[in-house]
Coordinates of C-alpha atoms and ligand atoms in Angstrom, one line a residue:
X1 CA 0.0 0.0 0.0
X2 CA 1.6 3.2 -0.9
X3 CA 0.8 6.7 1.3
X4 CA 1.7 9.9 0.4
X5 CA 2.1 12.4 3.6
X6 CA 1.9 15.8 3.2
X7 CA 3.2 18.2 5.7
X8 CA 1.9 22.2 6.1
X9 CA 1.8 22.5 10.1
X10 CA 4.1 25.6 10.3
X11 CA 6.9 26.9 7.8
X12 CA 7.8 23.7 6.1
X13 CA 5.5 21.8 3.5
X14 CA 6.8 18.1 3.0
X15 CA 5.4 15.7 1.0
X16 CA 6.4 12.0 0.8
X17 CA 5.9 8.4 -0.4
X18 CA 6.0 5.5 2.0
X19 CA 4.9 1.9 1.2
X20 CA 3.8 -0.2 3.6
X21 CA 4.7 -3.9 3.0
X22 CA 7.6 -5.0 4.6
X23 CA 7.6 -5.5 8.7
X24 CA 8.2 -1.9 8.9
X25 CA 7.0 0.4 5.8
X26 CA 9.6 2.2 3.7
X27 CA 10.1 5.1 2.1
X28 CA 10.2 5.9 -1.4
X29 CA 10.8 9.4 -1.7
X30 CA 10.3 12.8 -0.3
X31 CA 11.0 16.4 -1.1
X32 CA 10.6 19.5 1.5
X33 CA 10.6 23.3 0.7
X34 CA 11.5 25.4 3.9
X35 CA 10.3 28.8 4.5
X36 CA 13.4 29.7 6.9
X37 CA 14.4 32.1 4.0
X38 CA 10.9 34.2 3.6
X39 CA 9.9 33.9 7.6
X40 CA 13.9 35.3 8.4
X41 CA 13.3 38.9 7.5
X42 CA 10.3 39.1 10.2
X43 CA 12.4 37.3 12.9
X44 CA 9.7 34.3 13.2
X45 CA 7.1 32.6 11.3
X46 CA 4.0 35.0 9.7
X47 CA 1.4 32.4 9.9
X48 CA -0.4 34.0 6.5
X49 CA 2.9 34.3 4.9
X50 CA 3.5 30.3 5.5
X51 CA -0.5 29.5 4.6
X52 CA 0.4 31.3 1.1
X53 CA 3.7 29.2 0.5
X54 CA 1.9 26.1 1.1
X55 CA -0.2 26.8 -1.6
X56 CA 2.5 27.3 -3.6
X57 CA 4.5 24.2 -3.3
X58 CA 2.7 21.6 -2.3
X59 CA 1.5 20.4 -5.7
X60 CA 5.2 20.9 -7.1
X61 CA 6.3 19.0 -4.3
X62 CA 4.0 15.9 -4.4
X63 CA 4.9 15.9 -8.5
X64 CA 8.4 15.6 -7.8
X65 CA 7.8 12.8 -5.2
X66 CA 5.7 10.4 -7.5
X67 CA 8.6 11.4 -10.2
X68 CA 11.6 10.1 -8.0
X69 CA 8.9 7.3 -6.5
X70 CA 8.2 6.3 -10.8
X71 CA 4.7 6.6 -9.3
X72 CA 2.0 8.0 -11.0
X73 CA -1.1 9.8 -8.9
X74 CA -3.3 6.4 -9.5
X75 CA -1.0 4.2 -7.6
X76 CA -1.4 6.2 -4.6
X77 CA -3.6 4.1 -2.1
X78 CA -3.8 6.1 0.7
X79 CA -3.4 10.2 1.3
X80 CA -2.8 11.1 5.0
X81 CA -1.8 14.8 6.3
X82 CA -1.1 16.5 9.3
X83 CA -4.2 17.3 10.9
X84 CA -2.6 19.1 13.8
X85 CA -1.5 20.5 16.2
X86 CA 0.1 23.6 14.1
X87 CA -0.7 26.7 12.7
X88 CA -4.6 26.7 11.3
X89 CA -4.3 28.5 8.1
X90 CA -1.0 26.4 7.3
X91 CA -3.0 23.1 8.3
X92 CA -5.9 23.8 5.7
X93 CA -3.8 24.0 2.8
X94 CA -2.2 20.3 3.6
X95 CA -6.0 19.4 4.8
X96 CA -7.5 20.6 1.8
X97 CA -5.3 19.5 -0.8
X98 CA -5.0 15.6 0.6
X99 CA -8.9 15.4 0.7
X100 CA -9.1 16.8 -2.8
X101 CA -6.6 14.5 -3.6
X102 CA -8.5 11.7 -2.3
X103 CA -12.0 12.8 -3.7
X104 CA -10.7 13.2 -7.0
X105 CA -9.0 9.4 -6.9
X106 CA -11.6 7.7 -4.9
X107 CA -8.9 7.0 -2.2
X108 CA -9.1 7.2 1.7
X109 CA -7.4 9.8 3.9
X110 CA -5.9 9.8 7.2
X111 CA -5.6 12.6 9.4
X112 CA -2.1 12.8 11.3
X113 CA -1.2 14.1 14.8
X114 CA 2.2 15.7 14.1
X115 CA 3.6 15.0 17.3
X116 CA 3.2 11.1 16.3
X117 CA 5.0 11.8 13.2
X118 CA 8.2 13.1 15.3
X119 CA 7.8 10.6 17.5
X120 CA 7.9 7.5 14.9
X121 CA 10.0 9.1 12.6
X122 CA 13.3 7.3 13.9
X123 CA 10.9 4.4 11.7
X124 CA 12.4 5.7 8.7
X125 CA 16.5 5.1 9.9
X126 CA 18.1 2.0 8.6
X127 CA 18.0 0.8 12.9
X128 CA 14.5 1.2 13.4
X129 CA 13.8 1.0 17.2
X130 CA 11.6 -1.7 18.8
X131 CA 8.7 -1.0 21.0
X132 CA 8.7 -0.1 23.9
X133 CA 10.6 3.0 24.6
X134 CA 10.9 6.1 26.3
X135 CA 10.5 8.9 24.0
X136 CA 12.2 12.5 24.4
X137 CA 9.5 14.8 22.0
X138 CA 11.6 18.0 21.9
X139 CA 10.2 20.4 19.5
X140 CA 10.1 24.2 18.6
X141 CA 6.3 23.8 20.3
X142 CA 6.2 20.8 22.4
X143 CA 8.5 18.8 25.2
X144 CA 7.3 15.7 26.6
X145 CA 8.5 12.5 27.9
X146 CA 6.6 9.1 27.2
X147 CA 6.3 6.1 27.1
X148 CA 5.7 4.4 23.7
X149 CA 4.5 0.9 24.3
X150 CA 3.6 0.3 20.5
X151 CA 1.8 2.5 18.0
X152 CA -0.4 4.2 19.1
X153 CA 0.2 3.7 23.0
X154 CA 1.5 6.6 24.2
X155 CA 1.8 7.2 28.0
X156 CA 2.8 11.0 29.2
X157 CA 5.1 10.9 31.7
X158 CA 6.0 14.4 31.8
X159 CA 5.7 17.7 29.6
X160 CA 6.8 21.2 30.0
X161 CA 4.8 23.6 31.9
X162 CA 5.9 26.9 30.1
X163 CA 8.3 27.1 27.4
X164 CA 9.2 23.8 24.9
X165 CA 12.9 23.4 24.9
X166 CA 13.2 24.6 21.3
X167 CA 11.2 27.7 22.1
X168 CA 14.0 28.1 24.7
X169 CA 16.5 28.0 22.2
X170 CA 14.7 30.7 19.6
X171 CA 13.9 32.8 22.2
X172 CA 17.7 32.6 24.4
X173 CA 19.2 33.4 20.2
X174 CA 16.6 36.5 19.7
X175 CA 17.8 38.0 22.8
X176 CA 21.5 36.9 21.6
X177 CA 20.6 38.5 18.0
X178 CA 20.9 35.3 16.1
X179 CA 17.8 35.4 14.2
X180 CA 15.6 32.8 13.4
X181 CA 15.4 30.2 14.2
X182 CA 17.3 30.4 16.1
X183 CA 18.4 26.8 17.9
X184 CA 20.9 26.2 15.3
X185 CA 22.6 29.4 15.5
X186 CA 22.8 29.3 19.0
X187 CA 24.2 26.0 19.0
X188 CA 26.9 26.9 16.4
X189 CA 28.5 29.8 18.3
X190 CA 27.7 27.6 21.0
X191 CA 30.4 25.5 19.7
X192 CA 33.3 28.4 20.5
X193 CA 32.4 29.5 23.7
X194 CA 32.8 28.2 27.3
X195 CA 29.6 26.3 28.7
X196 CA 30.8 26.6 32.2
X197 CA 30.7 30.8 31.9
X198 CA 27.7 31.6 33.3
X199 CA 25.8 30.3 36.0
X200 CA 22.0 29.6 34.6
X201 CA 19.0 28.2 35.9
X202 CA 18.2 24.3 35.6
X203 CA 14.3 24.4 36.5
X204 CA 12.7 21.6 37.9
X205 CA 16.2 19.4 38.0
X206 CA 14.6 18.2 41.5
X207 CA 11.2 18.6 41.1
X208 CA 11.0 14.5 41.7
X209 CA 8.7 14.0 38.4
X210 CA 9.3 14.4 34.5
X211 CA 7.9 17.8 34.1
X212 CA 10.2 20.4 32.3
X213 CA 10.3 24.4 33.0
X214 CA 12.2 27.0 30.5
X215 CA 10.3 30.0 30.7
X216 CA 13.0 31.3 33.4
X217 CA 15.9 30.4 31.5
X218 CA 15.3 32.9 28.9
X219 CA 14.5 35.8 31.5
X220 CA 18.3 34.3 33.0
X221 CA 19.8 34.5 29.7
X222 CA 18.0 38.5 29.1
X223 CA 19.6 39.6 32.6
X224 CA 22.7 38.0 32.2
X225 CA 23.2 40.1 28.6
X226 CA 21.7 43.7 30.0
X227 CA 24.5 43.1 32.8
X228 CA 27.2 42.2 30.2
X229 CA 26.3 45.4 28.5
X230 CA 28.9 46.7 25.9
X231 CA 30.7 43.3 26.9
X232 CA 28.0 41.2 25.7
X233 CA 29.7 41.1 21.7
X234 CA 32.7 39.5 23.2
X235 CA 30.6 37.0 25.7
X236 CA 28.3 35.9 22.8
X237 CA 29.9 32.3 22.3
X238 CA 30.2 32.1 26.0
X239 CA 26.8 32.8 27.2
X240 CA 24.9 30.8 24.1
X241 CA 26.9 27.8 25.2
X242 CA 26.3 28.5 28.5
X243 CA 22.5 28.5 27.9
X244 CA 22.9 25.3 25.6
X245 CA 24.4 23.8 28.4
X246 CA 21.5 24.7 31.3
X247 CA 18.8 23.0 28.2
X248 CA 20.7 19.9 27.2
X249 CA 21.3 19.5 31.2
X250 CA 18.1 19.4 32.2
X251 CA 16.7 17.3 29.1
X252 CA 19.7 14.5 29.3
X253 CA 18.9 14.2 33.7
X254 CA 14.7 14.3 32.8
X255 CA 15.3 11.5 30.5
X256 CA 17.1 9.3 32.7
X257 CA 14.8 9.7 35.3
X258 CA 12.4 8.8 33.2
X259 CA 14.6 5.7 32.2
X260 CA 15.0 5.4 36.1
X261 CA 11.0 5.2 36.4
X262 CA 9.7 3.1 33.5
X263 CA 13.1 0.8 34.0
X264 CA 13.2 0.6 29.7
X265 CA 16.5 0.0 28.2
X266 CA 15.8 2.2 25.3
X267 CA 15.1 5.7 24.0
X268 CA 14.0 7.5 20.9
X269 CA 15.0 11.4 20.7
X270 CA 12.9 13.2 18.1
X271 CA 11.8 16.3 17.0
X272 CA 13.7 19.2 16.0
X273 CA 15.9 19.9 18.8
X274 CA 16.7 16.3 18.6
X275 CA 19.2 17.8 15.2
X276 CA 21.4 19.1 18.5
X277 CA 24.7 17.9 18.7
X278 CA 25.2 18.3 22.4
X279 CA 22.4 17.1 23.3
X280 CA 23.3 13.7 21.4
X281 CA 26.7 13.4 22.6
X282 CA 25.5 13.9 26.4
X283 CA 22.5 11.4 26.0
X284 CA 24.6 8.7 24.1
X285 CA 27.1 9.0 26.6
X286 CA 25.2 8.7 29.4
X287 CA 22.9 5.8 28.2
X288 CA 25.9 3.8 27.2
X289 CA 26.7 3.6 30.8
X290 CA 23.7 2.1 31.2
X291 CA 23.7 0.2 28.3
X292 CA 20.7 2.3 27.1
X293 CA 20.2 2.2 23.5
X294 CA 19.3 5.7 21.9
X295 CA 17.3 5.9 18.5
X296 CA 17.5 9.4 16.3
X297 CA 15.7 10.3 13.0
X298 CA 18.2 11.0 10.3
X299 CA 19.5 14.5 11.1
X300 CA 17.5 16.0 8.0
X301 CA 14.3 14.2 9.8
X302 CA 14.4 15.3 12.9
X303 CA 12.9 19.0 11.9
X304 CA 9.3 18.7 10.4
X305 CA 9.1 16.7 7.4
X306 CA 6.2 14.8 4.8
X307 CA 8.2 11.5 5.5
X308 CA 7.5 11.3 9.3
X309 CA 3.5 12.0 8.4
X310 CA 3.7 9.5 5.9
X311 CA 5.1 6.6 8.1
X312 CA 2.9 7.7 11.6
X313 CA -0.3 7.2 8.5
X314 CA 1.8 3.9 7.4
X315 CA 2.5 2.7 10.8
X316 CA -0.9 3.1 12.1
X317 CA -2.3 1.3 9.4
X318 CA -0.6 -1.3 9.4
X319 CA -0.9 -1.9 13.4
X320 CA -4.7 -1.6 12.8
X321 CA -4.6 1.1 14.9
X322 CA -6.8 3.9 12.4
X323 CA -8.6 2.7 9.4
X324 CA -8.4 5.7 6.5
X325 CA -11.8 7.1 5.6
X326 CA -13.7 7.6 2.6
X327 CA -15.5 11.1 3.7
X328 CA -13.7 14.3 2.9
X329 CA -15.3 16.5 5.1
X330 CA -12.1 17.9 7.1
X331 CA -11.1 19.6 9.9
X332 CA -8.0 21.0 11.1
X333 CA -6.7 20.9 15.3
X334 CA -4.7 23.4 15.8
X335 CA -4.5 22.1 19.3
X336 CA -4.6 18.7 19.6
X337 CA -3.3 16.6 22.6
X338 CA -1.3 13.9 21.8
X339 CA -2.8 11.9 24.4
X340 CA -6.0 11.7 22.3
X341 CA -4.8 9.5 19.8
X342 CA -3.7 6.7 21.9
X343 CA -5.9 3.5 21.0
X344 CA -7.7 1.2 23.9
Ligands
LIG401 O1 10.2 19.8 15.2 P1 10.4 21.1 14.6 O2 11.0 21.3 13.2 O3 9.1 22.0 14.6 C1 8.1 21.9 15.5 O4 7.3 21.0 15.4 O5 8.1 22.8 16.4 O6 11.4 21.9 15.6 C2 11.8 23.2 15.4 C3 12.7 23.6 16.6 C4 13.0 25.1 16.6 O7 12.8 25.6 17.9 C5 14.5 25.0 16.3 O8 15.2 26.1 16.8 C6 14.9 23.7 17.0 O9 13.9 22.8 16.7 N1 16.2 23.2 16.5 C7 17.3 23.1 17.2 C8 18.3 22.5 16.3 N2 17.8 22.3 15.1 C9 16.5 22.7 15.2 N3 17.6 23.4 18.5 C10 18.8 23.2 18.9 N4 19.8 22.7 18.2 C11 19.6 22.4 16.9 N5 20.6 21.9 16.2
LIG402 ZN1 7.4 19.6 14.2

C-alpha cells in the first residue's frame, strides 16, 4: 500500500511516499521546501505568509515525489496529512489538498497528529527502534517524555509547563541577535564558547517528576546580557553555550529519570531539537553507561518533514490502529493533545 504524507503544520510543507509492505514500511521518496528564508526577515514565522507558501509548493512537491517514486497519482492508495496541532491556516492547505486529492481518486485519507509523526520518525532510519521505549519529543512547540509501548500507545510521563525546549533556544538566540530560528545558530556559536561561563538556571532538576520548565531560563539568559552590556559582543559564544548547556542539562537528567522510572532499556529522541549535537553526545554517553540504546531520525528528519506523516499514517495502518476514511469533510486541530490519539 503506498501513502503519500503531506506536511503544512508551520513553515515547512513536506510531502512523501511511504509503502507499507515490509515488517516496517519504507520510504520511497520525499522532497521539502522550507520557509526559513521568507519567515527570516520578520524574525519568526508569519502564519499568513507560510498558509500562502503552502499553496504554492505543495503540488510541485508531491509531483516531484511520484517522479523520483516512478509513481503516477493512481498508484497512490492512501493520502494522510497533518491534521494538527500547528498553525490553522498552514494546516488547511495540507487538509484541503489531501482530501481533494483523495476525492478526485476515490482514495481514503488519514488525518495525522504531528507530534506522532516526530515521534515514529526514527521508523524511517536504517535501525528502526523496537517498541517499547521512552521517548524524548523535543520540538520548537512541544516537550514531553513518554512512554511508547507500541503505535499508538502513548503514556505521558512528563511535559513542559511553560516554554518547549526549542522555544528556549529561539527565544535565548533572539535575545542573543541570532535570528531565526534560532536553535541552530545558538548552537553553532555555541560550539566556540565556554559552557561553564555563566551560572543559569536548571528548572525543575529536582522537582522529583518528568515535568520540564524554560520560561525562566530565557528571563536568566536576558539579565545576564543587560548586565554584560557593551561586553556582551565579546561573551556571545560564552553565554549561548552557556544556555545550551543549562537546556541539554536538564533534558539529558529528565530523561534518565524517566529511564530510572519506567526501567526501559531504550530511547527514541525526536523532533527538532533532537538535530542538537550536544544534546546527542551527552545522552549517548550517558545511556551507554547504562547500556541504554538511543534511536535518532536522520539529522535531516528530525525538523518537520512529509516522510514522518507518511510513516505515523503507514504505521498506524498497518498496526490496525486507524482505518483511513472515505468522507472528505475535514477539519483541522490546531490544538490537539497527543494523548488523544492513543488507541484502547
Ligand atoms: O520539530 P520542529 O521542526 O518544529 C516543530 O514541530 O516545532 O522543531 C523546530 C525547533 C526550533 O525551535 C529550532 O530552533 C529547533 O527545533 N532546532 C534546534 C536545532 N535544530 C532545530 N535546536 C537546537 N539545536 C539544533 N541543532
Ligand atoms: Zn514539528
Amino acid at each position: 500500500m503506498k501513502v503519500l504524507g503531506i506536511e503544512s503544520s508551520c513553515d515547512e510543507t513536506g510531502v512523501a511516499l511511504v509503502e507499507t509492505g515490509a515488517v516496517v514500511p519504507q520510504l520511497r521518496a520525499q522532497a521539502l521546501h522550507s520557509q526559513v528564508d521568507m519567515h527570516q526577515a520578520y524574525g519568526g514565522v508569519v502564519p499568513e505568509l507560510a498558509s500562502r507558501d503552502h499553496i504554492r509548493r505543495v503540488l510541485p512537491l508531491a509531483q516531484q515525489v511520484l517522479r523520483e517514486a516512478g509513481c503516477e497519482l493512481a498508484d497512490i492508495d492512501v493520502v494522510a496529512y497533518t491534521r494538527g496541532p500547528g498553525l490553522a491556516g498552514a494546516l488547511l492547505v495540507g487538509a484541503g489538498i489531501a482530501c481533494a486529492l483523495g476525492a478526485a481518486l476515490g482514495r481514503p485519507v488519514l488525518g495525522v497528529h504531528h507530534l506522532e509523526g516526530h515521534l515514529l520518525s526514527p521508523f524511517l532510519s536504517a535501525d528502526p527502534p523496537e517498541f517499547p521505549f521512552v521517548a524524548l519529543l523535543v520540538s520548537g512547540g512541544h516537550t514531553q517524555l513518554m512512554e511508547v509501548d507500541g503505535v499508538g500507545q502513548y503514556l505521558l510521563l512528563g511535559e513542559t509547563i511553560d516554554d518547549a525546549a526549542g522555544e528556549a533556544f529561539d527565544k535565548s538566540a533572539k535575545l542573543l541577535g541570532l535570528g531565526y530560528p534560532g536553535g541552530p545558530a545558538l548552537s553553532e556559536l555555541a560550539q566556540q564558547g565556554d559552557a561553564t561561563a555563566f551560572k543559569l538556571p536548571r528548572p525543575l532538576l529536582h522537582s522529583g517528576d518528568l515535568d520540564f520548565s524554560f520560561a525562566g531560563l530565557k528571563t536568566a539568559v536576558l539579565v545576564q546580557a543587560k548586565k554584560l552590556g557593551v561586553d556582551l559582543a565579546a561573551r556571545k559564544a560564552d553565554l549561548a553555550a552557556s544556555t545550551e548547556a543549562a537546556i541539554v542539562d536538564v533534558l539529558v537528567r529528565k530523561s534518565l529519570a524517566a529511564l530510572d522510572r519506567t526501567g526501559l532499556k531504550r530511547m527514541v529522541v525526536a523532533g527538532g531539537v533532537g538535530a542538537n549535537r550536544l544534546l546527542r553526545e551527552q545522552l549517548n554517553a550517558a545511556c551507554a553507561k547504562r547500556h541504554v540504546r538511543v534511536h535518532y531520525p536522520e539529522l535531516h528528519l528530525c525538523t518537520d518533514n512529509g516522510a514522518m506523516i507518511a510513516m505515523a499514517a503507514a504505521l498506524r495502518i498497518q498496526a490496525g490502529v486507524e482505518a483511513p476514511r472515505l468522507t472528505y469533510a475535514f477539519d483541522v486541530k490546531p490544538r490537539w493533545a497527543l494523548g488523544e490519539v492513543v488507541s484502547g
